[in-house]
Coordinates of N, CA, C and O in Angstrom, one line a residue:
A1 N 1.3 -26.6 -26.5 CA 0.9 -25.3 -26.1 C 2.1 -24.6 -25.4 O 2.3 -23.4 -25.5
R2 N 2.9 -25.3 -24.6 CA 4.1 -24.7 -24.0 C 5.0 -24.1 -25.0 O 5.6 -23.1 -24.7
C3 N 5.2 -24.8 -26.1 CA 6.2 -24.3 -27.1 C 5.7 -22.9 -27.7 O 6.5 -22.1 -28.1
L4 N 4.4 -22.7 -27.7 CA 3.9 -21.4 -28.2 C 3.9 -20.3 -27.1 O 4.2 -19.2 -27.3
I5 N 3.6 -20.7 -25.9 CA 3.4 -19.7 -24.8 C 4.8 -19.1 -24.4 O 4.9 -17.9 -24.1
H6 N 5.8 -19.9 -24.3 CA 7.1 -19.4 -23.8 C 7.7 -18.3 -24.7 O 8.1 -17.3 -24.2
P7 N 7.6 -18.5 -26.1 CA 8.1 -17.4 -26.9 C 7.3 -16.1 -26.8 O 7.8 -15.0 -26.8
L8 N 6.0 -16.3 -26.5 CA 5.1 -15.1 -26.3 C 5.5 -14.4 -25.0 O 5.6 -13.2 -25.0
L9 N 5.7 -15.1 -24.0 CA 6.1 -14.5 -22.7 C 7.5 -13.8 -22.9 O 7.7 -12.7 -22.3
L10 N 8.4 -14.4 -23.6 CA 9.7 -13.7 -23.8 C 9.5 -12.4 -24.6 O 10.3 -11.5 -24.4
A11 N 8.5 -12.3 -25.5 CA 8.3 -11.1 -26.3 C 7.6 -10.0 -25.5 O 7.7 -8.9 -25.8
G12 N 6.9 -10.4 -24.4 CA 6.1 -9.5 -23.7 C 6.8 -8.3 -23.2 O 8.0 -8.4 -22.7
C13 N 6.2 -7.1 -23.3 CA 6.7 -5.8 -22.8 C 8.1 -5.5 -23.5 O 8.8 -4.7 -23.0
S14 N 8.3 -6.0 -24.7 CA 9.5 -5.7 -25.4 C 9.3 -4.6 -26.5 O 10.3 -4.0 -27.0
S15 N 8.0 -4.4 -26.8 CA 7.7 -3.3 -27.8 C 6.3 -2.9 -27.6 O 5.5 -3.5 -26.9
T16 N 5.9 -1.9 -28.4 CA 4.5 -1.4 -28.3 C 3.7 -2.0 -29.4 O 2.6 -1.5 -29.7
S17 N 4.2 -3.0 -30.1 CA 3.4 -3.6 -31.2 C 2.1 -4.1 -30.6 O 2.0 -4.5 -29.4
P18 N 1.0 -4.1 -31.4 CA -0.3 -4.5 -30.9 C -0.3 -5.9 -30.1 O 0.3 -6.8 -30.6
G19 N -0.8 -5.8 -28.9 CA -0.9 -7.0 -28.1 C 0.3 -7.3 -27.2 O 0.2 -7.9 -26.2
I20 N 1.5 -6.8 -27.6 CA 2.7 -7.1 -26.8 C 2.7 -6.6 -25.4 O 3.0 -7.2 -24.4
P21 N 2.2 -5.3 -25.2 CA 2.1 -4.8 -23.8 C 1.1 -5.6 -22.9 O 1.2 -5.5 -21.7
N22 N 0.3 -6.4 -23.6 CA -0.7 -7.2 -22.8 C -0.2 -8.5 -22.4 O -0.9 -9.3 -21.7
I23 N 1.1 -8.8 -22.7 CA 1.7 -10.1 -22.3 C 2.8 -9.7 -21.3 O 3.8 -9.0 -21.6
F24 N 2.6 -10.0 -20.0 CA 3.6 -9.6 -19.0 C 3.6 -10.6 -17.8 O 2.7 -11.4 -17.7
L25 N 4.6 -10.4 -17.0 CA 4.8 -11.3 -15.8 C 4.1 -10.7 -14.6 O 3.5 -11.5 -13.8
I26 N 4.2 -9.4 -14.4 CA 3.6 -8.8 -13.2 C 3.2 -7.4 -13.6 O 3.9 -6.7 -14.5
S27 N 2.2 -6.9 -13.0 CA 1.7 -5.5 -13.2 C 1.7 -4.8 -11.8 O 1.2 -5.4 -10.8
L28 N 2.3 -3.6 -11.8 CA 2.3 -2.8 -10.5 C 1.5 -1.5 -10.9 O 1.8 -0.9 -12.0
Y29 N 0.6 -1.0 -10.0 CA -0.1 0.2 -10.3 C -0.6 0.8 -9.0 O -0.6 0.2 -8.0
Y30 N -0.9 2.1 -9.2 CA -1.5 2.9 -8.1 C -3.0 2.7 -8.1 O -3.6 2.7 -9.2
E31 N -3.6 2.6 -7.0 CA -5.1 2.5 -6.9 C -5.5 3.2 -5.6 O -5.0 3.0 -4.5
N32 N -6.5 4.1 -5.8 CA -7.0 4.9 -4.7 C -8.1 4.1 -4.0 O -9.0 3.6 -4.7
Y33 N -8.0 3.9 -2.7 CA -9.0 3.2 -2.0 C -8.9 3.7 -0.5 O -7.9 4.3 -0.1
P34 N -10.0 3.6 0.2 CA -10.0 4.1 1.6 C -9.0 3.3 2.4 O -8.9 2.0 2.3
P35 N -8.4 3.9 3.4 CA -7.4 3.2 4.2 C -8.1 2.1 5.0 O -9.2 2.3 5.5
V36 N -7.4 1.0 5.2 CA -7.9 -0.1 6.0 C -7.0 -0.1 7.3 O -5.8 -0.4 7.1
F37 N -7.6 0.1 8.4 CA -6.8 0.0 9.6 C -7.0 -1.3 10.3 O -8.0 -1.9 10.3
D38 N -5.9 -1.8 10.9 CA -5.8 -3.1 11.5 C -5.0 -3.0 12.8 O -4.0 -2.3 12.8
P39 N -5.5 -3.7 13.8 CA -4.7 -3.6 15.1 C -3.3 -4.1 15.0 O -2.5 -3.8 15.8
A40 N -3.0 -4.9 14.0 CA -1.6 -5.4 13.8 C -0.7 -4.3 13.2 O 0.5 -4.5 13.2
Q41 N -1.2 -3.2 12.8 CA -0.4 -2.1 12.3 C 0.2 -1.3 13.5 O -0.5 -0.8 14.3
V42 N 1.5 -1.2 13.5 CA 2.2 -0.5 14.6 C 1.9 1.0 14.4 O 1.6 1.7 15.4
D43 N 1.9 1.5 13.2 CA 1.6 2.9 12.9 C 0.5 3.0 11.8 O 0.8 3.1 10.7
P44 N -0.8 3.0 12.2 CA -1.8 3.1 11.2 C -1.8 4.3 10.4 O -2.4 4.4 9.3
G45 N -1.2 5.4 10.9 CA -1.1 6.6 10.1 C -0.3 6.6 8.9 O -0.4 7.4 8.0
V46 N 0.6 5.5 8.7 CA 1.4 5.4 7.5 C 0.5 5.2 6.3 O 0.8 5.7 5.2
T47 N -0.6 4.5 6.4 CA -1.5 4.3 5.3 C -2.0 5.7 4.8 O -2.0 5.9 3.5
T48 N -2.4 6.5 5.6 CA -2.9 7.9 5.2 C -1.7 8.7 4.6 O -1.9 9.4 3.6
A49 N -0.5 8.6 5.2 CA 0.6 9.3 4.7 C 1.0 8.9 3.3 O 1.2 9.7 2.4
I50 N 0.9 7.5 3.0 CA 1.2 7.0 1.7 C 0.1 7.5 0.7 O 0.5 7.9 -0.4
A51 N -1.1 7.4 1.1 CA -2.2 7.9 0.3 C -2.0 9.4 -0.1 O -2.3 9.8 -1.3
N52 N -1.5 10.2 0.8 CA -1.3 11.6 0.5 C -0.1 11.8 -0.5 O -0.2 12.6 -1.3
I53 N 0.9 10.9 -0.4 CA 2.0 11.0 -1.3 C 1.6 10.6 -2.7 O 1.9 11.2 -3.7
V54 N 0.8 9.5 -2.8 CA 0.3 8.9 -4.1 C -0.6 9.9 -4.8 O -0.5 10.1 -6.0
G55 N -1.5 10.6 -4.0 CA -2.4 11.6 -4.6 C -3.3 10.9 -5.7 O -3.9 9.9 -5.4
Q56 N -3.3 11.5 -6.9 CA -4.2 11.0 -7.9 C -3.4 10.2 -9.0 O -3.9 10.0 -10.1
A57 N -2.2 9.7 -8.6 CA -1.4 8.9 -9.6 C -2.2 7.7 -10.1 O -2.9 7.0 -9.3
Q58 N -2.1 7.4 -11.4 CA -2.8 6.3 -12.0 C -1.9 5.4 -12.9 O -2.3 4.7 -13.7
L59 N -0.6 5.6 -12.7 CA 0.4 4.9 -13.5 C 0.3 3.4 -13.3 O 0.1 2.9 -12.2
E60 N 0.6 2.7 -14.4 CA 0.7 1.2 -14.4 C 2.0 0.8 -15.0 O 2.3 1.3 -16.1
V61 N 2.7 -0.1 -14.4 CA 3.9 -0.6 -14.9 C 3.8 -2.1 -15.1 O 3.4 -2.8 -14.2
R62 N 4.1 -2.6 -16.3 CA 4.1 -4.1 -16.6 C 5.5 -4.5 -16.9 O 6.2 -3.9 -17.6
V63 N 5.9 -5.7 -16.3 CA 7.2 -6.2 -16.5 C 7.2 -7.5 -17.3 O 6.4 -8.4 -17.0
G64 N 8.0 -7.6 -18.4 CA 8.2 -8.8 -19.1 C 9.6 -9.2 -18.9 O 10.4 -8.6 -18.2
Y65 N 10.0 -10.3 -19.6 CA 11.4 -10.8 -19.4 C 12.4 -9.8 -19.9 O 13.4 -9.7 -19.3
F66 N 12.2 -9.2 -21.0 CA 13.2 -8.3 -21.6 C 12.8 -6.8 -21.6 O 13.5 -6.0 -22.2
G67 N 11.7 -6.4 -21.0 CA 11.3 -5.0 -21.1 C 10.3 -4.7 -20.1 O 9.7 -5.5 -19.3
I68 N 10.0 -3.4 -20.0 CA 9.0 -2.8 -19.1 C 8.1 -1.9 -19.9 O 8.5 -1.2 -20.8
C69 N 6.8 -2.0 -19.6 CA 5.8 -1.1 -20.3 C 5.2 -0.2 -19.2 O 4.9 -0.7 -18.1
V70 N 5.0 1.1 -19.6 CA 4.5 2.0 -18.6 C 3.3 2.7 -19.3 O 3.3 3.1 -20.4
N71 N 2.2 2.8 -18.5 CA 1.0 3.6 -18.9 C 0.8 4.6 -17.8 O 0.4 4.3 -16.7
A72 N 1.1 5.9 -18.1 CA 1.1 6.9 -17.1 C -0.2 7.6 -16.9 O -0.5 8.1 -15.8
D73 N -1.1 7.5 -17.9 CA -2.3 8.4 -17.8 C -3.6 7.7 -18.3 O -4.6 8.3 -18.6
G74 N -3.6 6.4 -18.5 CA -4.7 5.6 -19.0 C -4.7 5.6 -20.5 O -5.7 5.0 -21.1
G75 N -3.7 6.1 -21.1 CA -3.6 6.0 -22.6 C -2.9 4.8 -23.1 O -3.1 3.7 -22.5
S76 N -2.0 4.9 -24.0 CA -1.3 3.8 -24.5 C 0.0 3.6 -23.7 O 0.4 4.4 -23.0
F77 N 0.5 2.4 -23.8 CA 1.7 2.0 -23.1 C 3.0 2.4 -23.9 O 3.0 2.4 -25.1
L78 N 4.0 2.8 -23.1 CA 5.4 3.0 -23.7 C 6.2 1.8 -23.2 O 6.1 1.5 -22.0
C79 N 6.9 1.2 -24.1 CA 7.7 0.0 -23.7 C 9.1 0.2 -24.0 O 9.5 0.8 -25.1
S80 N 10.0 -0.3 -23.2 CA 11.4 -0.2 -23.4 C 12.2 -1.2 -22.5 O 11.6 -1.7 -21.5
N81 N 13.4 -1.6 -22.9 CA 14.2 -2.4 -22.0 C 15.1 -1.5 -21.1 O 15.9 -2.0 -20.3
N82 N 14.9 -0.2 -21.2 CA 15.6 0.8 -20.4 C 14.7 1.6 -19.5 O 14.0 2.5 -19.9
A83 N 14.7 1.2 -18.2 CA 13.8 1.8 -17.2 C 14.1 3.3 -17.1 O 13.2 4.1 -16.8
S84 N 15.3 3.7 -17.2 CA 15.7 5.1 -17.0 C 15.0 6.0 -18.1 O 14.5 7.1 -17.8
S85 N 15.0 5.4 -19.3 CA 14.3 6.2 -20.4 C 12.8 6.3 -20.2 O 12.2 7.3 -20.5
L86 N 12.2 5.2 -19.6 CA 10.8 5.3 -19.3 C 10.5 6.3 -18.2 O 9.6 7.1 -18.2
A87 N 11.4 6.3 -17.2 CA 11.2 7.2 -16.0 C 11.3 8.6 -16.4 O 10.6 9.5 -15.9
S88 N 12.1 8.9 -17.4 CA 12.3 10.3 -17.9 C 11.0 10.8 -18.6 O 10.9 12.0 -18.9
Q89 N 10.1 9.9 -19.0 CA 8.9 10.2 -19.7 C 7.7 10.6 -18.8 O 6.7 11.0 -19.3
V90 N 7.9 10.4 -17.5 CA 6.8 10.6 -16.5 C 7.2 11.6 -15.5 O 8.4 11.8 -15.2
S91 N 6.3 12.3 -14.9 CA 6.6 13.2 -13.8 C 6.5 12.6 -12.5 O 6.1 11.4 -12.3
V92 N 7.0 13.3 -11.5 CA 7.0 12.8 -10.1 C 5.6 12.5 -9.6 O 5.3 11.6 -8.9
D93 N 4.6 13.4 -10.1 CA 3.2 13.2 -9.7 C 2.6 11.9 -10.3 O 1.7 11.4 -9.7
Q94 N 3.2 11.5 -11.4 CA 2.7 10.3 -12.0 C 3.2 9.0 -11.4 O 2.6 7.9 -11.5
D95 N 4.4 9.1 -10.9 CA 5.1 7.9 -10.2 C 5.7 8.3 -8.9 O 7.0 8.3 -8.8
P96 N 4.9 8.7 -7.9 CA 5.5 9.2 -6.7 C 6.3 8.2 -5.8 O 7.1 8.6 -5.0
L97 N 6.0 6.9 -6.0 CA 6.6 5.9 -5.2 C 7.6 5.1 -6.0 O 8.1 4.0 -5.6
N98 N 8.0 5.6 -7.2 CA 9.0 5.0 -8.0 C 8.7 3.5 -8.4 O 9.5 2.6 -8.4
L99 N 7.5 3.3 -8.9 CA 7.1 2.0 -9.4 C 7.9 1.5 -10.6 O 8.2 0.3 -10.7
I100 N 8.3 2.5 -11.4 CA 9.2 2.1 -12.5 C 10.5 1.5 -12.0 O 11.0 0.5 -12.5
W101 N 11.1 2.1 -11.0 CA 12.3 1.6 -10.4 C 12.1 0.2 -9.8 O 12.9 -0.7 -9.9
V102 N 10.9 0.1 -9.1 CA 10.6 -1.2 -8.4 C 10.5 -2.3 -9.5 O 11.0 -3.4 -9.3
A103 N 9.8 -2.0 -10.6 CA 9.6 -2.9 -11.7 C 11.0 -3.3 -12.3 O 11.2 -4.5 -12.6
S104 N 11.8 -2.3 -12.5 CA 13.1 -2.6 -13.0 C 14.0 -3.5 -12.1 O 14.7 -4.4 -12.6
T105 N 13.9 -3.2 -10.8 CA 14.6 -4.0 -9.8 C 14.1 -5.4 -9.8 O 14.9 -6.4 -9.8
F106 N 12.8 -5.6 -9.9 CA 12.2 -6.9 -10.0 C 12.7 -7.6 -11.3 O 13.2 -8.8 -11.2
K107 N 12.7 -7.0 -12.4 CA 13.1 -7.6 -13.7 C 14.6 -8.0 -13.6 O 14.9 -9.1 -14.0
D108 N 15.4 -7.1 -13.1 CA 16.8 -7.3 -13.1 C 17.3 -8.3 -12.0 O 18.3 -9.0 -12.2
S109 N 16.6 -8.4 -10.9 CA 17.0 -9.2 -9.8 C 16.3 -10.5 -9.7 O 16.9 -11.5 -9.1
I110 N 15.1 -10.6 -10.2 CA 14.3 -11.8 -10.0 C 14.1 -12.6 -11.3 O 14.1 -13.8 -11.3
V111 N 13.8 -11.9 -12.3 CA 13.4 -12.6 -13.6 C 14.6 -13.1 -14.3 O 15.6 -12.4 -14.4
F112 N 14.5 -14.4 -14.7 CA 15.6 -15.0 -15.4 C 15.0 -15.6 -16.7 O 14.4 -16.7 -16.7
P113 N 15.3 -15.0 -17.9 CA 14.6 -15.4 -19.1 C 15.3 -16.6 -19.8 O 14.8 -17.1 -20.7
Y114 N 16.4 -17.1 -19.3 CA 17.2 -18.1 -20.0 C 16.9 -19.5 -19.5 O 17.7 -20.1 -18.9
L115 N 15.6 -19.9 -19.7 CA 15.2 -21.2 -19.2 C 15.4 -22.3 -20.3 O 15.1 -22.1 -21.4

């Protein structure tokens, strides 16, 4: 089973072929939820400030070994190995906290596909 799973993981998020965007290492996305305040928070107002910045964003970013897939509006995924080209396809309102950049940084700094 390991011989089959590893090549699939390597292919994940490398194209928009059917099923490929559904094979990924990590998914980052915006989710609207009521703020949770905790006494351990030095500045509980930050939660509300971030919620105001995020607004109605619903973007999802998935990271694979060799690419990133972005779903900006609940439709289909756009996949590429070039995060800049993906970022140029979305507006600031769709990715207000730069999740595409965070995903790219994760892929380039943490993920090592040559096992």
